[in-house]
Coordinates of C-alpha atoms and ligand atoms in Angstrom, one line a residue:
X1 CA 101.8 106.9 77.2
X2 CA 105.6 107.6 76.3
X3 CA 107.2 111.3 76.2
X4 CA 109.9 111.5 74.5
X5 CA 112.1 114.7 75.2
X6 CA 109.7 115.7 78.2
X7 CA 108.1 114.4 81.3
X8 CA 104.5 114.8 81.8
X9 CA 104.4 117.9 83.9
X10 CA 101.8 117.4 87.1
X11 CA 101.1 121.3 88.1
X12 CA 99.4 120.4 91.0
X13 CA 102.3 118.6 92.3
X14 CA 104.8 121.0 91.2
X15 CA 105.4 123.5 94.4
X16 CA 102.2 125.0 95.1
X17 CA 98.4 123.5 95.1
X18 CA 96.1 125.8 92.7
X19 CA 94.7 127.5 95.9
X20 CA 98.0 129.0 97.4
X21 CA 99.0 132.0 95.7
X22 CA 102.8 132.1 95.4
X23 CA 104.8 135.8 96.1
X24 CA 105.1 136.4 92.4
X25 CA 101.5 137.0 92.0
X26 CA 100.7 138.5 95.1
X27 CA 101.2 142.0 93.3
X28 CA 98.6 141.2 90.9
X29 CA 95.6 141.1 93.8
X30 CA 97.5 144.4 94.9
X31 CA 97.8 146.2 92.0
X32 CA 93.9 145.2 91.4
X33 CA 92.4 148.9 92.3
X34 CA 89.2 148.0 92.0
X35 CA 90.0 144.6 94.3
X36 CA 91.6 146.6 97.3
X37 CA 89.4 149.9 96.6
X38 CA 86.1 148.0 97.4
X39 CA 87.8 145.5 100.4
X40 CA 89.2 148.7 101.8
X41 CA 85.9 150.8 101.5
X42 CA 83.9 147.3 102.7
X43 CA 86.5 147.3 106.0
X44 CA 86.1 151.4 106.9
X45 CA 82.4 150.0 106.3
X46 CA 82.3 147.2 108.6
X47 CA 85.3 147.3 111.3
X48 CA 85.2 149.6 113.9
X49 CA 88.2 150.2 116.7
X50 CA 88.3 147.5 119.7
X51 CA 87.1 145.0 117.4
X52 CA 88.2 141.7 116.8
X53 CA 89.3 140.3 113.6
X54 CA 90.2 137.3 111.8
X55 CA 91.7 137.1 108.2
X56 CA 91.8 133.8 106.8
X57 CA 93.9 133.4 103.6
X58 CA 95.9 136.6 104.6
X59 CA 98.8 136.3 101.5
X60 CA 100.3 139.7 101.8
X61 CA 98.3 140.9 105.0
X62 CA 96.8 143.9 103.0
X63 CA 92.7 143.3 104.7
X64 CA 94.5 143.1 108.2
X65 CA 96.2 146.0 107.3
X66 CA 93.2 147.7 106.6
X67 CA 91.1 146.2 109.9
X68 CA 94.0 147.0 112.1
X69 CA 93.8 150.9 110.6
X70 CA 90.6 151.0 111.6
X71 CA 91.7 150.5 115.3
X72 CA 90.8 146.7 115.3
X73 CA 92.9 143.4 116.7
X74 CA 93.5 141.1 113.9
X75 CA 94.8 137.9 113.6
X76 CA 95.7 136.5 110.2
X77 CA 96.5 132.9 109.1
X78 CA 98.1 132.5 105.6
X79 CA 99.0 128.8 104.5
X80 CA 102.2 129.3 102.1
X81 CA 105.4 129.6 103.9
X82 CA 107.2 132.9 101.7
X83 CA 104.1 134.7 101.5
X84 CA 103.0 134.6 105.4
X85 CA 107.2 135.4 105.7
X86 CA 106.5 138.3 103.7
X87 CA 102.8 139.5 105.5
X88 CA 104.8 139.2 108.9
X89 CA 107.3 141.6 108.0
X90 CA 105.5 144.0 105.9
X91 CA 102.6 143.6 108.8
X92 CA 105.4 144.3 111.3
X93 CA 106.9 147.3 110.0
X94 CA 102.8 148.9 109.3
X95 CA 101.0 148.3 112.2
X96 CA 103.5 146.5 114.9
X97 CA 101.5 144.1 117.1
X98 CA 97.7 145.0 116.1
X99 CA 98.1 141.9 113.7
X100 CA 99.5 138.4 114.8
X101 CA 100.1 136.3 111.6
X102 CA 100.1 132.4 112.1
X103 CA 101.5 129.9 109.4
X104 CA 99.0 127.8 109.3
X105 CA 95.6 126.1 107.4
X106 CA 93.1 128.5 108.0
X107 CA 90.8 125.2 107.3
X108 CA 92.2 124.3 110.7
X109 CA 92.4 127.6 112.5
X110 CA 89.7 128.2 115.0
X111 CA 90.2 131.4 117.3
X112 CA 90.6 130.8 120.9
X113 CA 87.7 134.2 121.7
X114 CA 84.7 135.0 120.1
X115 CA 85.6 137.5 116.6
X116 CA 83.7 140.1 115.7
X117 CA 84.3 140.5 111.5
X118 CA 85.8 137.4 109.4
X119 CA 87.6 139.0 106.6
X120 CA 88.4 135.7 103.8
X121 CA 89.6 136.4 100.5
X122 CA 89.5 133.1 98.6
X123 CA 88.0 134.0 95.8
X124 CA 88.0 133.0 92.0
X125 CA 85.6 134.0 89.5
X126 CA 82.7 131.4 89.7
X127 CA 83.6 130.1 92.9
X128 CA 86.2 127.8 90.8
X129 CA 90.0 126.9 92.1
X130 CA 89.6 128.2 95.3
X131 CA 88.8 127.2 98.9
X132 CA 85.9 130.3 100.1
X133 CA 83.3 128.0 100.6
X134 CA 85.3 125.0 102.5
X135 CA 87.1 127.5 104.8
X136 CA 84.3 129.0 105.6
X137 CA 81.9 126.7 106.2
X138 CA 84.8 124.5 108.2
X139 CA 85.1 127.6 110.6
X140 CA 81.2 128.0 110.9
X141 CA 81.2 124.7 112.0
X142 CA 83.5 124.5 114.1
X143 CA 82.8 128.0 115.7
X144 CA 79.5 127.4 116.4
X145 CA 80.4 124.1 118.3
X146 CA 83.1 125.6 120.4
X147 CA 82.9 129.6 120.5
X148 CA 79.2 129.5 120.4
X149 CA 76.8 131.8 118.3
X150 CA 76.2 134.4 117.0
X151 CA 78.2 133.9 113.7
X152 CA 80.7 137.2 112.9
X153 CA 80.0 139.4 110.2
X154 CA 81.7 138.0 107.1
X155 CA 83.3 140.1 104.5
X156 CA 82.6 139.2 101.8
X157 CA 78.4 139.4 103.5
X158 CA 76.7 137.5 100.2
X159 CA 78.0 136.4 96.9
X160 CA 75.9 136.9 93.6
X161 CA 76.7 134.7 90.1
X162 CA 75.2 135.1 86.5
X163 CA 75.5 133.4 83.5
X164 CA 74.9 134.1 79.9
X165 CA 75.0 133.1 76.3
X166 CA 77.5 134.3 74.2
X167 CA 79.6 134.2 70.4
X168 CA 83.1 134.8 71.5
X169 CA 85.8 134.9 69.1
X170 CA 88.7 132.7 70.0
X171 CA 90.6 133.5 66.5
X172 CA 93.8 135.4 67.0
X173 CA 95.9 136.0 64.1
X174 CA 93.8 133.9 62.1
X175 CA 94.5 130.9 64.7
X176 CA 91.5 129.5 66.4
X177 CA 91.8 128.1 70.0
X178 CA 88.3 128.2 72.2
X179 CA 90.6 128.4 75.4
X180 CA 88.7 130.0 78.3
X181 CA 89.1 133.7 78.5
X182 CA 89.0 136.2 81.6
X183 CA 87.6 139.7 80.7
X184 CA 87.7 143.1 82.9
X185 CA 83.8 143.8 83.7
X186 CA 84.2 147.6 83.2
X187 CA 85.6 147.6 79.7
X188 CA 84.0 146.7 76.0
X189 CA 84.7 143.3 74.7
X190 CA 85.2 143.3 71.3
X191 CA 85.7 139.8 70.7
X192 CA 81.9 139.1 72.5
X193 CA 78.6 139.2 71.0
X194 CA 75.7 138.9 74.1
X195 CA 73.4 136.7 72.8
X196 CA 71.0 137.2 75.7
X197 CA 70.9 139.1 79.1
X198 CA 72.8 137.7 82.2
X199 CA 70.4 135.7 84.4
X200 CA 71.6 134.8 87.9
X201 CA 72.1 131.2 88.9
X202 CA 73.2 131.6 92.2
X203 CA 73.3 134.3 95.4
X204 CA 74.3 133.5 99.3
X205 CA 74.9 134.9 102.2
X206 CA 78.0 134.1 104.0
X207 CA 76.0 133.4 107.5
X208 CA 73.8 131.1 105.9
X209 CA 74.2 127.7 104.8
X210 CA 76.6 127.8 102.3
X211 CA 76.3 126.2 98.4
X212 CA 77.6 122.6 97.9
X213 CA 77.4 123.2 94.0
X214 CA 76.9 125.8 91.6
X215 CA 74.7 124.4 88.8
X216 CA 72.7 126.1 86.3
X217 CA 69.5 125.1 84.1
X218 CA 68.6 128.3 82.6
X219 CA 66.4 129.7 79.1
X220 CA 67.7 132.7 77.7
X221 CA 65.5 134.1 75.0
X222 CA 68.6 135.2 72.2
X223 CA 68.5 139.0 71.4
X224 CA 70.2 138.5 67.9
X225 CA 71.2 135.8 65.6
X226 CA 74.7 134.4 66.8
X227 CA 76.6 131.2 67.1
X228 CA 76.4 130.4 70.9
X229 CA 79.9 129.1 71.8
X230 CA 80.4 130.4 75.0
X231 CA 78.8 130.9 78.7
X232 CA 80.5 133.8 80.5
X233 CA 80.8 133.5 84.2
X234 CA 79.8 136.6 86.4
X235 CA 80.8 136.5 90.1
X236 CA 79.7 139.6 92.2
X237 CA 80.7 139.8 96.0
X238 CA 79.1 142.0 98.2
X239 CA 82.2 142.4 100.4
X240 CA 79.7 144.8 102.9
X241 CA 76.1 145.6 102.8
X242 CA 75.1 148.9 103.8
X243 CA 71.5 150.1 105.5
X244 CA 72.3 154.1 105.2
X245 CA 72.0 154.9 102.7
X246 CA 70.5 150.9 101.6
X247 CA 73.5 149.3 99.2
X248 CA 76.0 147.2 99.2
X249 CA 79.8 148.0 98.3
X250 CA 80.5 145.8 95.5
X251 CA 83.7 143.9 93.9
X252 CA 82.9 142.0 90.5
X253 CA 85.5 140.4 89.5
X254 CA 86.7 139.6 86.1
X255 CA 84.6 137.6 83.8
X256 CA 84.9 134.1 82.5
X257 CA 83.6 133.2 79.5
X258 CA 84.1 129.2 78.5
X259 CA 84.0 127.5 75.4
X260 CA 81.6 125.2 74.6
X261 CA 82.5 121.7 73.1
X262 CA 79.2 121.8 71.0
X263 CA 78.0 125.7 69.7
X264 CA 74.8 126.3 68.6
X265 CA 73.4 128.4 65.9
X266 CA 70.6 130.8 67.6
X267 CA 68.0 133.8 65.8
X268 CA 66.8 136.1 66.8
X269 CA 63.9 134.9 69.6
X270 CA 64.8 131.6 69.8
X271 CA 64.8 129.7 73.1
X272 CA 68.0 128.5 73.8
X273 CA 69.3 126.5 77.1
X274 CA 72.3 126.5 79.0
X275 CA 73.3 124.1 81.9
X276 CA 76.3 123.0 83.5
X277 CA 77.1 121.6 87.4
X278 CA 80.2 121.3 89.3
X279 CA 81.4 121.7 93.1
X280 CA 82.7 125.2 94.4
X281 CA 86.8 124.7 94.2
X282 CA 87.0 123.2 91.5
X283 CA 89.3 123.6 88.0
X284 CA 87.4 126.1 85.5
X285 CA 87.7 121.9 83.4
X286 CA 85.1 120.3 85.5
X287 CA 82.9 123.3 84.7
X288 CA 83.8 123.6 80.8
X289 CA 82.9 119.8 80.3
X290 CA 79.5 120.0 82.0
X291 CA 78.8 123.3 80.0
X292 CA 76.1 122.5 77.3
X293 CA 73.7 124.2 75.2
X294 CA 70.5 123.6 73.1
X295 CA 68.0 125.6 71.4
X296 CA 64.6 124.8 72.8
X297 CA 62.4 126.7 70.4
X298 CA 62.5 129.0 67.4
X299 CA 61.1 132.1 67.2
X300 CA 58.5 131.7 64.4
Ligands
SAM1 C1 93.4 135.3 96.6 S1 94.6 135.3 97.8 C2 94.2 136.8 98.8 C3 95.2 137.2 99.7 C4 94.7 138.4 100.6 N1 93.6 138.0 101.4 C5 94.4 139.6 99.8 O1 93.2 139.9 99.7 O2 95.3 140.2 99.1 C6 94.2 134.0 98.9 C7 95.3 133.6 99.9 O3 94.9 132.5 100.7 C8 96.0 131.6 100.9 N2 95.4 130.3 101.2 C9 94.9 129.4 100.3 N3 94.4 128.3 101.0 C10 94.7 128.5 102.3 C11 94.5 127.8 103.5 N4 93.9 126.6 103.4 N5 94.9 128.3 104.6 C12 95.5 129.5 104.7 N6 95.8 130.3 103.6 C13 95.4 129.8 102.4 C14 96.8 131.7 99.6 O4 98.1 131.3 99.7 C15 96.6 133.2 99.3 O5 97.7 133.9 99.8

């Protein structure tokens, strides 16, 4: 195909893969209070001094900084070369030597002496874009073969996703673009009418085995009449489970709702269906074109 005036941009190919998190939005993940509230609660939680610790995708070095406050060792691998830069310094000037940063693939990384906590922060809203589940399974792997069992603790311990039917409006200023939208969980949404109640497609543990897809084929009885044009995507991590008092300390993170290609008209009671399949990392795409719905029955 011919552009005139422009080249056909390749993102992926321009600087950074979608999983590396350049500087400039490093502040975002630390400006996110209810992000760092819960990891730093879940670390008090689960580190304890004299422990050893291992932070895989460490970007600023924030969750190191936290372990190594608790009294822990830490070391910390982070992948893009300004950002790990930027962690060694900042790490430097916090905690001196309780943290050694390496530049390096933390796909690749395997520590030399058994750890004690696993802190990895990899994490997109439906499992999507990022590399959780391929770091961590690659260091399970290869932990087990050459540290030996048992598996550290992982933070985050299990990881819980929903899905449900929705009418989003995608008008703005009378324009109409069914572009996928990210939502904060805590606050009304307007522009979103639930046609049914969230129903979970998917929870882990970390120390099991881990998911090689995350697929959905789900009935959702609708609650009102609406036009179904949208599933939105709810990812909870349970960054630390506690036993006293039982609970978990929680971050969800912000929703994704995604358009589908064909909407459906539901009433009140009707059955309606939703599926959709793709692999954890991938682009929020591969999940928007598996995304369909159908009704199944009408309420009579
Ligand atoms: C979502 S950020 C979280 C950063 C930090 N853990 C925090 O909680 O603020 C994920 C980080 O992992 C890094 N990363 C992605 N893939 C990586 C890999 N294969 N090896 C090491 N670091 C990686 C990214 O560059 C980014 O800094």
């Amino acid at each position: 195909m011919e552009h005139l005036g422009a080249e056909p941009l390749d993102v992926e190919h321009r600087g950074f893969p979608a999983d590396v998190i350049p500087l400039q939005y490093q502040a975002l993940l630390l400006t996110d209070e209810r992000r760092m509230g819960a990891f730093q609660r879940a670390i008090a939680h689960a580190v304890r001094p004299g422990m050893r610790v291992l932070d895989l995708g460490a970007g600023t070095g924030v969750l190191s900084f936290f372990a190594a406050s608790q009294g822990a060792t830490v070391t910390a691998v982070e992948r893009e070369p300004r950002v790990f830069a930027t962690a060694q310094a900042a790490l430097r000037a916090a905690v001196g030597d309780a943290v050694r940063i390496l530049h390096a693939d933390a796909r690749d990384y395997l520590p030399e002496e058994p750890v004690d906590v696993v802190l990895c922060e990899m994490l997109h809203v439906g499992l999507l874009r990022e590399r959780q589940i391929e770091v961590i399974n690659s260091f399970k792997r290869r932990y087990l073969r050459h540290v030996g069992g048992p598996l550290p603790r992982f933070v985050p311990e299990a990881c819980v996703q929903a899905v449900q039917p929705v009418e989003q409006d995608f008008t703005y200023c009378g324009y109409t673009v069914p572009a996928p939208v990210f939502q904060l969980p805590e606050s009304t949404q307007p522009r979103t009418v639930e046609a049914a109640p969230p129903q979970v497609f998917q929870q882990f543990f970390y120390q099991d085995p881990l998911p090689g897809r995350c697929g959905a084929d789900l009935r959702f009885v609708a609650e009102r009449p609406a036009t179904v044009n949208a599933a939105r995507i709810v990812t909870k991590n349970l960054l630390a489970l506690t036993y006293e008092p039982p609970g978990s300390i929680d971050w969800t993170m912000n929703y994704l709702v995604v358009p589908l290609r064909e909407p459906v008209e539901v009433l009140t009671g009707d059955e309606v269906r939703l599926r959709f399949d793709y692999c954890p990392g991938d682009e929020i795409p591969v999940l928007a074109d598996s995304l369909e719905a159908d009704v199944l029955a009408h309420a009579r």
